[in-house]
Tab-separated table of C-alpha atoms and ligand atoms in Angstrom:
chain	number	residue	atom	x	y	z
A	596	MET	CA	-33.746	-2.842	-9.138
A	597	LYS	CA	-31.908	-4.831	-11.795
A	598	THR	CA	-28.148	-4.354	-11.406
A	599	VAL	CA	-26.252	-4.403	-14.713
A	600	ILE	CA	-22.821	-6.076	-14.688
A	601	TYR	CA	-20.186	-4.323	-16.818
A	602	ASP	CA	-16.941	-5.900	-18.008
A	603	THR	CA	-13.744	-3.900	-18.330
A	604	ASP	CA	-13.488	-3.585	-22.132
A	605	SER	CA	-13.685	0.050	-23.120
A	606	SER	CA	-17.174	-0.019	-24.619
A	607	SER	CA	-18.571	-1.529	-21.391
A	608	LEU	CA	-16.703	1.029	-19.285
A	609	GLU	CA	-18.166	3.793	-21.485
A	610	LYS	CA	-21.664	2.491	-20.740
A	611	ALA	CA	-20.922	2.405	-17.006
A	612	ALA	CA	-19.558	5.974	-17.187
A	613	GLN	CA	-22.765	7.064	-18.893
A	614	VAL	CA	-24.737	5.704	-15.911
A	615	ILE	CA	-22.666	7.918	-13.586
A	616	LYS	CA	-23.207	10.953	-15.843
A	617	ASN	CA	-26.953	10.238	-15.806
A	618	GLY	CA	-26.990	10.283	-11.988
A	619	GLY	CA	-26.840	6.534	-11.291
A	620	LEU	CA	-24.697	4.460	-8.910
A	621	VAL	CA	-21.903	2.200	-10.200
A	622	ALA	CA	-19.505	0.099	-8.109
A	623	PHE	CA	-16.009	-0.114	-9.587
A	624	PRO	CA	-12.689	-1.825	-8.823
A	625	THR	CA	-9.632	0.115	-7.665
A	626	GLU	CA	-6.231	-0.934	-6.317
A	627	THR	CA	-7.423	-0.351	-2.707
A	628	VAL	CA	-10.998	-1.718	-2.408
A	629	TYR	CA	-14.086	-1.586	-4.654
A	630	GLY	CA	-15.803	1.815	-4.539
A	631	LEU	CA	-19.496	2.720	-4.864
A	632	GLY	CA	-19.516	5.742	-7.161
A	633	ALA	CA	-21.886	8.595	-7.986
A	634	CYS	CA	-21.341	11.866	-9.821
A	635	GLY	CA	-19.692	14.131	-7.242
A	636	PHE	CA	-21.484	17.187	-8.600
A	637	MET	CA	-25.000	15.734	-8.200
A	638	PRO	CA	-26.171	15.965	-4.551
A	639	GLN	CA	-29.173	13.724	-5.126
A	640	SER	CA	-26.987	10.968	-6.563
A	641	VAL	CA	-24.487	11.338	-3.733
A	642	ASN	CA	-27.348	11.002	-1.241
A	643	LYS	CA	-28.279	7.673	-2.818
A	644	ILE	CA	-24.871	6.298	-1.791
A	645	PHE	CA	-25.644	6.993	1.877
A	646	LYS	CA	-29.074	5.420	1.562
A	647	VAL	CA	-27.918	2.236	-0.182
A	648	LYS	CA	-25.023	1.660	2.222
A	649	GLY	CA	-26.868	2.718	5.363
A	650	ARG	CA	-23.960	5.095	5.891
A	651	PRO	CA	-24.229	7.847	8.540
A	652	ASN	CA	-24.344	11.126	6.619
A	653	ASP	CA	-21.734	12.895	8.745
A	654	ASN	CA	-19.111	10.575	7.203
A	655	PRO	CA	-17.504	12.350	4.225
A	656	LEU	CA	-16.823	10.746	0.833
A	657	ILE	CA	-13.660	10.844	-1.247
A	658	LEU	CA	-13.791	12.335	-4.754
A	659	HIS	CA	-12.087	10.059	-7.294
A	660	ILE	CA	-10.627	11.606	-10.429
A	661	GLY	CA	-8.790	10.284	-13.488
A	662	SER	CA	-6.172	12.989	-13.904
A	663	TYR	CA	-4.210	15.332	-11.677
A	664	GLU	CA	-5.387	18.523	-13.401
A	665	GLN	CA	-8.937	17.977	-12.074
A	666	ILE	CA	-7.657	18.828	-8.582
A	667	TYR	CA	-7.554	22.502	-9.603
A	668	ASP	CA	-11.336	22.442	-10.187
A	669	LEU	CA	-11.987	21.152	-6.667
A	670	ALA	CA	-9.350	22.567	-4.314
A	671	LEU	CA	-9.264	26.188	-3.173
A	672	GLU	CA	-5.491	26.147	-2.798
A	673	ILE	CA	-2.754	23.640	-3.596
A	674	PRO	CA	-0.270	23.431	-0.703
A	675	GLU	CA	3.398	23.231	-1.676
A	676	GLN	CA	3.624	19.676	-0.246
A	677	MET	CA	1.546	18.477	-3.209
A	678	SER	CA	4.542	18.677	-5.546
A	679	LYS	CA	6.342	16.113	-3.351
A	680	LEU	CA	3.334	13.801	-3.264
A	681	LYS	CA	2.765	13.638	-7.012
A	682	LYS	CA	4.698	10.370	-7.178
A	683	PHE	CA	1.893	8.742	-5.128
A	684	MET	CA	-0.875	10.136	-7.344
A	685	PRO	CA	-2.122	8.030	-9.107
A	686	GLY	CA	-1.957	5.622	-6.171
A	687	PRO	CA	-3.515	4.651	-2.831
A	688	LEU	CA	-3.199	8.157	-1.319
A	689	THR	CA	-6.119	10.508	-0.569
A	690	VAL	CA	-5.236	14.142	0.122
A	691	VAL	CA	-7.587	16.360	2.126
A	692	LEU	CA	-7.530	19.940	0.817
A	693	LYS	CA	-9.593	23.095	1.347
A	694	ARG	CA	-12.487	22.828	-1.054
A	695	LYS	CA	-14.042	25.119	-3.613
A	696	ASP	CA	-17.782	25.879	-3.348
A	697	ILE	CA	-18.435	23.721	-6.406
A	698	VAL	CA	-17.989	20.637	-4.159
A	699	PRO	CA	-21.401	19.882	-2.598
A	700	ASP	CA	-21.913	19.591	1.179
A	701	GLU	CA	-23.323	16.113	0.559
A	702	VAL	CA	-19.820	14.940	-0.447
A	703	THR	CA	-17.896	16.535	2.416
A	704	ALA	CA	-20.478	16.119	5.199
A	705	GLY	CA	-20.468	19.906	5.456
A	706	LEU	CA	-16.711	20.185	6.079
A	707	ASN	CA	-14.771	22.970	4.342
A	708	THR	CA	-12.313	20.356	3.074
A	709	VAL	CA	-12.502	17.631	0.435
A	710	GLY	CA	-10.713	14.276	0.136
A	711	ILE	CA	-9.338	13.617	-3.370
A	712	ARG	CA	-7.746	10.489	-4.851
A	713	ILE	CA	-6.532	9.324	-8.259
A	714	PRO	CA	-6.725	5.513	-8.433
A	715	SER	CA	-3.892	3.828	-10.328
A	716	GLN	CA	-5.730	0.606	-11.203
A	717	PRO	CA	-6.015	0.821	-15.021
A	718	ASP	CA	-9.754	0.005	-15.298
A	719	ALA	CA	-10.568	2.526	-12.565
A	720	ASN	CA	-8.413	5.154	-14.203
A	721	ALA	CA	-9.970	4.590	-17.645
A	722	PHE	CA	-13.496	4.613	-16.178
A	723	LEU	CA	-12.892	7.854	-14.249
A	724	LYS	CA	-11.460	9.563	-17.329
A	725	MET	CA	-14.598	8.535	-19.254
A	726	CYS	CA	-16.812	9.911	-16.459
A	727	GLY	CA	-15.064	13.282	-16.783
A	728	VAL	CA	-16.679	14.443	-13.524
A	729	PRO	CA	-15.231	13.631	-10.091
A	730	VAL	CA	-16.799	10.438	-8.755
A	731	ALA	CA	-17.749	10.460	-5.064
A	732	ALA	CA	-17.148	6.990	-3.680
A	733	PRO	CA	-16.876	5.245	-0.342
A	734	SER	CA	-16.130	1.522	-0.156
A	735	ALA	CA	-18.790	-0.578	-1.928
A	736	ASN	CA	-20.039	-2.473	1.136
A	737	ILE	CA	-23.067	-2.189	3.389
A	738	SER	CA	-21.995	0.174	6.169
A	739	GLY	CA	-20.145	-1.557	8.992
A	740	ARG	CA	-19.184	-4.662	6.983
A	741	PRO	CA	-15.647	-5.477	5.802
A	742	SER	CA	-14.737	-3.528	2.659
A	743	PRO	CA	-15.056	-5.473	-0.620
A	744	THR	CA	-11.837	-6.538	-2.317
A	745	THR	CA	-13.393	-8.785	-4.995
A	746	PHE	CA	-16.271	-8.479	-7.477
A	747	GLY	CA	-18.027	-11.283	-5.564
A	748	HIS	CA	-17.935	-9.291	-2.312
A	749	VAL	CA	-19.676	-6.363	-4.042
A	750	VAL	CA	-22.364	-8.633	-5.490
A	751	GLU	CA	-22.938	-10.066	-1.978
A	752	ASP	CA	-23.657	-6.611	-0.549
A	753	LEU	CA	-25.100	-4.538	-3.405
A	754	ASP	CA	-26.712	-6.727	-6.092
A	755	GLY	CA	-30.215	-5.385	-6.747
A	756	LYS	CA	-29.478	-2.131	-4.904
A	757	VAL	CA	-27.315	-0.212	-7.409
A	758	ASP	CA	-27.493	0.508	-11.149
A	759	GLY	CA	-24.256	-1.201	-12.102
A	760	ILE	CA	-21.204	-3.121	-10.929
A	761	ILE	CA	-17.974	-3.302	-12.931
A	762	ARG	CA	-16.588	-6.839	-12.886
A	763	GLY	CA	-12.894	-6.116	-12.379
A	764	GLU	CA	-9.923	-7.848	-10.854
A	765	VAL	CA	-9.180	-8.556	-7.206
A	766	CYS	CA	-7.929	-5.377	-5.501
A	767	SER	CA	-4.156	-5.588	-5.311
A	768	VAL	CA	-3.668	-3.610	-2.088
A	769	GLY	CA	-6.819	-4.753	-0.275
A	770	LEU	CA	-7.073	-1.876	2.253
A	771	GLU	CA	-8.560	1.606	1.808
A	772	SER	CA	-6.302	4.504	0.861
A	773	THR	CA	-4.062	6.428	3.211
A	774	VAL	CA	-5.862	9.699	4.078
A	775	LEU	CA	-3.474	12.643	4.515
A	776	ASP	CA	-4.818	16.014	5.663
A	777	LEU	CA	-2.951	18.892	4.009
A	778	SER	CA	-5.492	21.572	4.920
A	779	THR	CA	-3.913	22.765	8.177
A	780	GLY	CA	-0.218	23.392	7.452
A	781	GLU	CA	0.711	20.266	9.465
A	782	PRO	CA	0.473	17.194	7.205
A	783	THR	CA	-1.549	14.718	9.269
A	784	ILE	CA	-2.345	11.046	8.622
A	785	LEU	CA	-6.073	10.568	9.303
A	786	ARG	CA	-6.149	6.947	8.133
A	787	PRO	CA	-3.094	4.719	7.597
A	788	GLY	CA	-2.811	2.814	4.315
A	789	ALA	CA	-0.426	1.434	1.732
A	790	ILE	CA	1.320	4.788	1.320
A	791	THR	CA	3.000	4.394	4.671
A	792	ARG	CA	4.069	6.860	7.330
A	793	GLU	CA	7.695	6.153	6.381
A	794	MET	CA	7.038	6.960	2.704
A	795	LEU	CA	5.254	10.206	3.611
A	796	GLU	CA	8.002	11.216	6.051
A	797	GLU	CA	10.618	10.634	3.405
A	798	ALA	CA	8.701	12.901	1.033
A	799	LEU	CA	7.592	15.612	3.479
A	800	GLY	CA	9.772	15.429	6.590
A	801	ILE	CA	7.637	15.450	9.724
A	802	VAL	CA	4.133	13.948	9.470
A	803	TYR	CA	1.555	14.061	12.267
A	804	THR	CA	-1.110	11.567	13.311
A	805	GLY	CA	-4.727	12.560	13.877
A	806	GLY	CA	-8.272	11.543	13.391
A	807	ASP	CA	-8.972	8.912	15.994
A	808	GLY	CA	-9.751	9.684	19.620
A	809	ASN	CA	-12.269	11.951	21.256
A	810	ARG	CA	-12.132	14.769	18.749
A	811	PRO	CA	-12.214	13.022	15.400
A	812	LYS	CA	-10.861	15.101	12.556
A	813	ALA	CA	-13.023	13.198	10.112
A	814	PRO	CA	-16.462	12.585	11.624
A	815	GLY	CA	-16.637	9.143	10.023
A	816	MET	CA	-13.767	7.875	12.083
A	817	LYS	CA	-15.897	7.435	15.190
A	818	TYR	CA	-17.937	4.602	13.657
A	819	LYS	CA	-17.286	0.902	14.072
A	820	HIS	CA	-16.046	-0.543	10.813
A	821	TYR	CA	-15.174	-3.674	8.932
A	822	ALA	CA	-16.904	-5.916	11.431
A	823	PRO	CA	-17.577	-9.591	10.746
A	824	LYS	CA	-20.803	-10.999	12.219
A	825	ALA	CA	-19.145	-12.918	15.079
A	826	PRO	CA	-17.257	-11.079	17.823
A	827	LEU	CA	-13.561	-10.732	17.004
A	828	TYR	CA	-10.838	-10.651	19.626
A	829	VAL	CA	-7.214	-9.780	18.974
A	830	VAL	CA	-5.035	-12.044	21.101
A	831	ASP	CA	-1.800	-10.725	22.543
A	832	GLY	CA	-0.126	-13.857	23.850
A	833	ASP	CA	-0.493	-17.540	23.110
A	834	ILE	CA	-3.438	-18.083	20.789
A	835	LEU	CA	-3.618	-21.788	21.727
A	836	ASP	CA	-4.444	-20.815	25.345
A	837	GLU	CA	-7.188	-18.517	24.109
A	838	ILE	CA	-8.651	-21.158	21.774
A	839	ALA	CA	-8.906	-23.578	24.717
A	840	LYS	CA	-11.268	-21.142	26.495
A	841	TYR	CA	-13.891	-21.470	23.765
A	842	ASN	CA	-14.321	-25.234	23.987
A	843	GLY	CA	-17.664	-26.285	22.456
A	844	LYS	CA	-17.966	-23.166	20.266
A	845	LYS	CA	-17.391	-22.907	16.542
A	846	ILE	CA	-14.133	-20.964	16.446
A	847	GLY	CA	-12.545	-18.971	13.640
A	848	VAL	CA	-8.834	-18.258	13.889
A	849	MET	CA	-6.849	-15.677	11.916
A	850	LEU	CA	-3.127	-16.312	11.840
A	851	THR	CA	0.072	-14.777	10.577
A	852	ASP	CA	2.339	-17.437	12.098
A	853	ASN	CA	2.451	-20.984	10.787
A	854	ILE	CA	0.699	-22.808	13.625
A	855	SER	CA	-1.103	-26.098	13.094
A	856	LEU	CA	-4.440	-26.416	14.874
A	857	ASP	CA	-6.522	-29.523	15.580
A	858	GLY	CA	-10.276	-29.839	15.659
A	859	ASP	CA	-13.183	-28.182	13.893
A	860	ILE	CA	-11.673	-24.716	13.586
A	861	ALA	CA	-12.148	-22.335	10.646
A	862	ILE	CA	-8.669	-21.054	9.839
A	863	GLN	CA	-7.585	-18.075	7.751
A	864	HIS	CA	-3.868	-17.622	7.286
A	865	LEU	CA	-3.208	-14.016	6.268
A	866	GLY	CA	-0.020	-14.735	4.333
A	867	ASN	CA	3.737	-14.588	4.561
A	868	ASN	CA	4.445	-10.872	4.542
A	869	PRO	CA	2.722	-7.566	5.434
A	870	GLN	CA	1.560	-6.930	1.833
A	871	GLU	CA	-0.197	-10.277	1.895
A	872	TYR	CA	-1.785	-9.521	5.283
A	873	ALA	CA	-3.250	-6.320	3.783
A	874	HIS	CA	-4.379	-8.119	0.641
A	875	ASN	CA	-6.140	-10.911	2.561
A	876	LEU	CA	-7.571	-9.258	5.694
A	877	PHE	CA	-11.061	-8.297	4.462
A	878	LYS	CA	-11.457	-11.513	2.491
A	879	ALA	CA	-10.660	-13.449	5.678
A	880	LEU	CA	-13.184	-11.465	7.735
A	881	ARG	CA	-15.901	-12.147	5.149
A	882	TYR	CA	-14.968	-15.842	5.079
A	883	PHE	CA	-15.748	-16.126	8.808
A	884	ASP	CA	-19.273	-14.834	8.107
A	885	SER	CA	-19.841	-17.606	5.572
A	886	ALA	CA	-18.296	-20.200	7.918
A	887	LYS	CA	-20.865	-19.156	10.571
A	888	VAL	CA	-18.393	-19.124	13.452
A	889	ASP	CA	-19.406	-18.102	17.006
A	890	VAL	CA	-16.191	-16.240	17.747
A	891	ILE	CA	-13.051	-15.150	15.904
A	892	LEU	CA	-9.608	-15.044	17.500
A	893	SER	CA	-6.810	-13.232	15.686
A	894	GLN	CA	-3.116	-12.967	16.249
A	895	ASP	CA	-2.000	-9.352	16.676
A	896	ILE	CA	-0.313	-7.554	13.775
A	897	LYS	CA	2.803	-5.717	14.901
A	898	GLY	CA	5.412	-3.635	13.103
A	899	ASP	CA	5.589	-0.489	10.973
A	900	GLY	CA	5.052	0.195	7.265
A	901	ILE	CA	1.804	-1.222	5.939
A	902	CYS	CA	1.378	-3.227	9.176
A	903	GLU	CA	0.191	0.032	10.750
A	904	ALA	CA	-2.766	0.069	8.328
A	905	VAL	CA	-3.552	-3.633	8.783
A	906	ARG	CA	-3.508	-3.246	12.583
A	907	ASN	CA	-5.741	-0.142	12.330
A	908	ARG	CA	-8.427	-2.088	10.412
A	909	LEU	CA	-8.058	-5.176	12.620
A	910	TYR	CA	-8.691	-3.187	15.798
A	911	LYS	CA	-11.611	-1.282	14.254
A	912	ALA	CA	-13.209	-4.641	13.491
A	913	ALA	CA	-12.381	-6.067	16.919
A	914	ASN	CA	-14.414	-6.060	20.124
A	915	ASN	CA	-11.384	-5.509	22.352
A	916	ARG	CA	-10.380	-2.135	20.976
B	1315	AMP	P1	-14.533	5.111	2.817
B	1315	AMP	O1	-14.353	5.423	1.403
B	1315	AMP	O2	-15.724	4.255	3.147
B	1315	AMP	O3	-13.265	4.560	3.336
B	1315	AMP	O4	-14.753	6.498	3.552
B	1315	AMP	C1	-14.051	7.662	3.214
B	1315	AMP	C2	-13.214	8.145	4.358
B	1315	AMP	O5	-12.336	9.159	3.888
B	1315	AMP	C3	-13.982	8.828	5.490
B	1315	AMP	O6	-14.494	7.930	6.437
B	1315	AMP	C4	-12.920	9.738	6.096
B	1315	AMP	O7	-12.119	8.995	6.985
B	1315	AMP	C5	-12.062	10.113	4.887
B	1315	AMP	N1	-12.394	11.476	4.364
B	1315	AMP	C6	-13.076	11.771	3.246
B	1315	AMP	N2	-13.207	13.109	3.084
B	1315	AMP	C7	-12.587	13.680	4.122
B	1315	AMP	C8	-12.391	15.037	4.554
B	1315	AMP	N3	-12.846	16.086	3.878
B	1315	AMP	N4	-11.731	15.239	5.704
B	1315	AMP	C9	-11.268	14.194	6.410
B	1315	AMP	N5	-11.415	12.894	6.068
B	1315	AMP	C10	-12.074	12.633	4.951
B	1316	MG	MG1	-15.771	2.218	4.033
């Protein structure tokens, strides 16, 4: 398949939106990561997403919309907490609500709930408004790989496999959205993200944590994610001691501290603050693939706020989780 590249001027975005309306697949930039979109009302198009990504089909997709009013078409009821969350929508927050029958099982993996998000990134927002329909989209990577945060990452994974890719900017946040379940009466974080626990608690009062563990709330959460090709170990303790154990191997090291290392080591420094760690994490993991390292050692990410989301992704990618 020939993949068409679309720029972000409005006539190109209109053409890309037409592909979605005709049942095709288009990858598009957002503030979190690039998404791989299909019309959320066309089951056959939604199924193509699973096929192209190699994604297990019990892992639900998020519906992306351009304006808040579209939520009323999709959700059976709007819990009162929604009025306090409006300030994060548009933004990197997905809310899980009871769904109307109009939402196909293919989108929700048969659940009676649906995840909904309004991206704030201007090209994404314009594109979604042009689509008019909700756009079902997971991250635009081959299943299991680190999520794409640049146009180049999407090309690496999906060129020749999808109808179109929108050539947008680097994703500012760099991690997938916070997923907040509002379908049970107890607001529950299913996936941490840039809308942090502290921000949600300030808006809603008490917020619960769910999802991971033996009884996953979202079926998709049981799968290994974000993994680079080489085994990745998070090191709690002195990373220099750990590096010494892999003498003779090609080592990749991911750092948050400013440590200088000698020898033939592939180094990725994640940045100087938690926002930068989030922004750079997936890019760093993909870099280690291209550097063909045998093993990756990472410093641990500690702390609250967005660090919770960075640590969540780091451990899902790691072998010692
Ligand atoms: P991805 O876009 O690849 O990050 O995948 C979407 C993720 O959103 C899923 O893996 C789930 O964690 C979450 N999600 C989407 N829809 C629902 C839902 N109805 N209930 C719970 N979680 C959901
Ligand atoms: Mg994903």
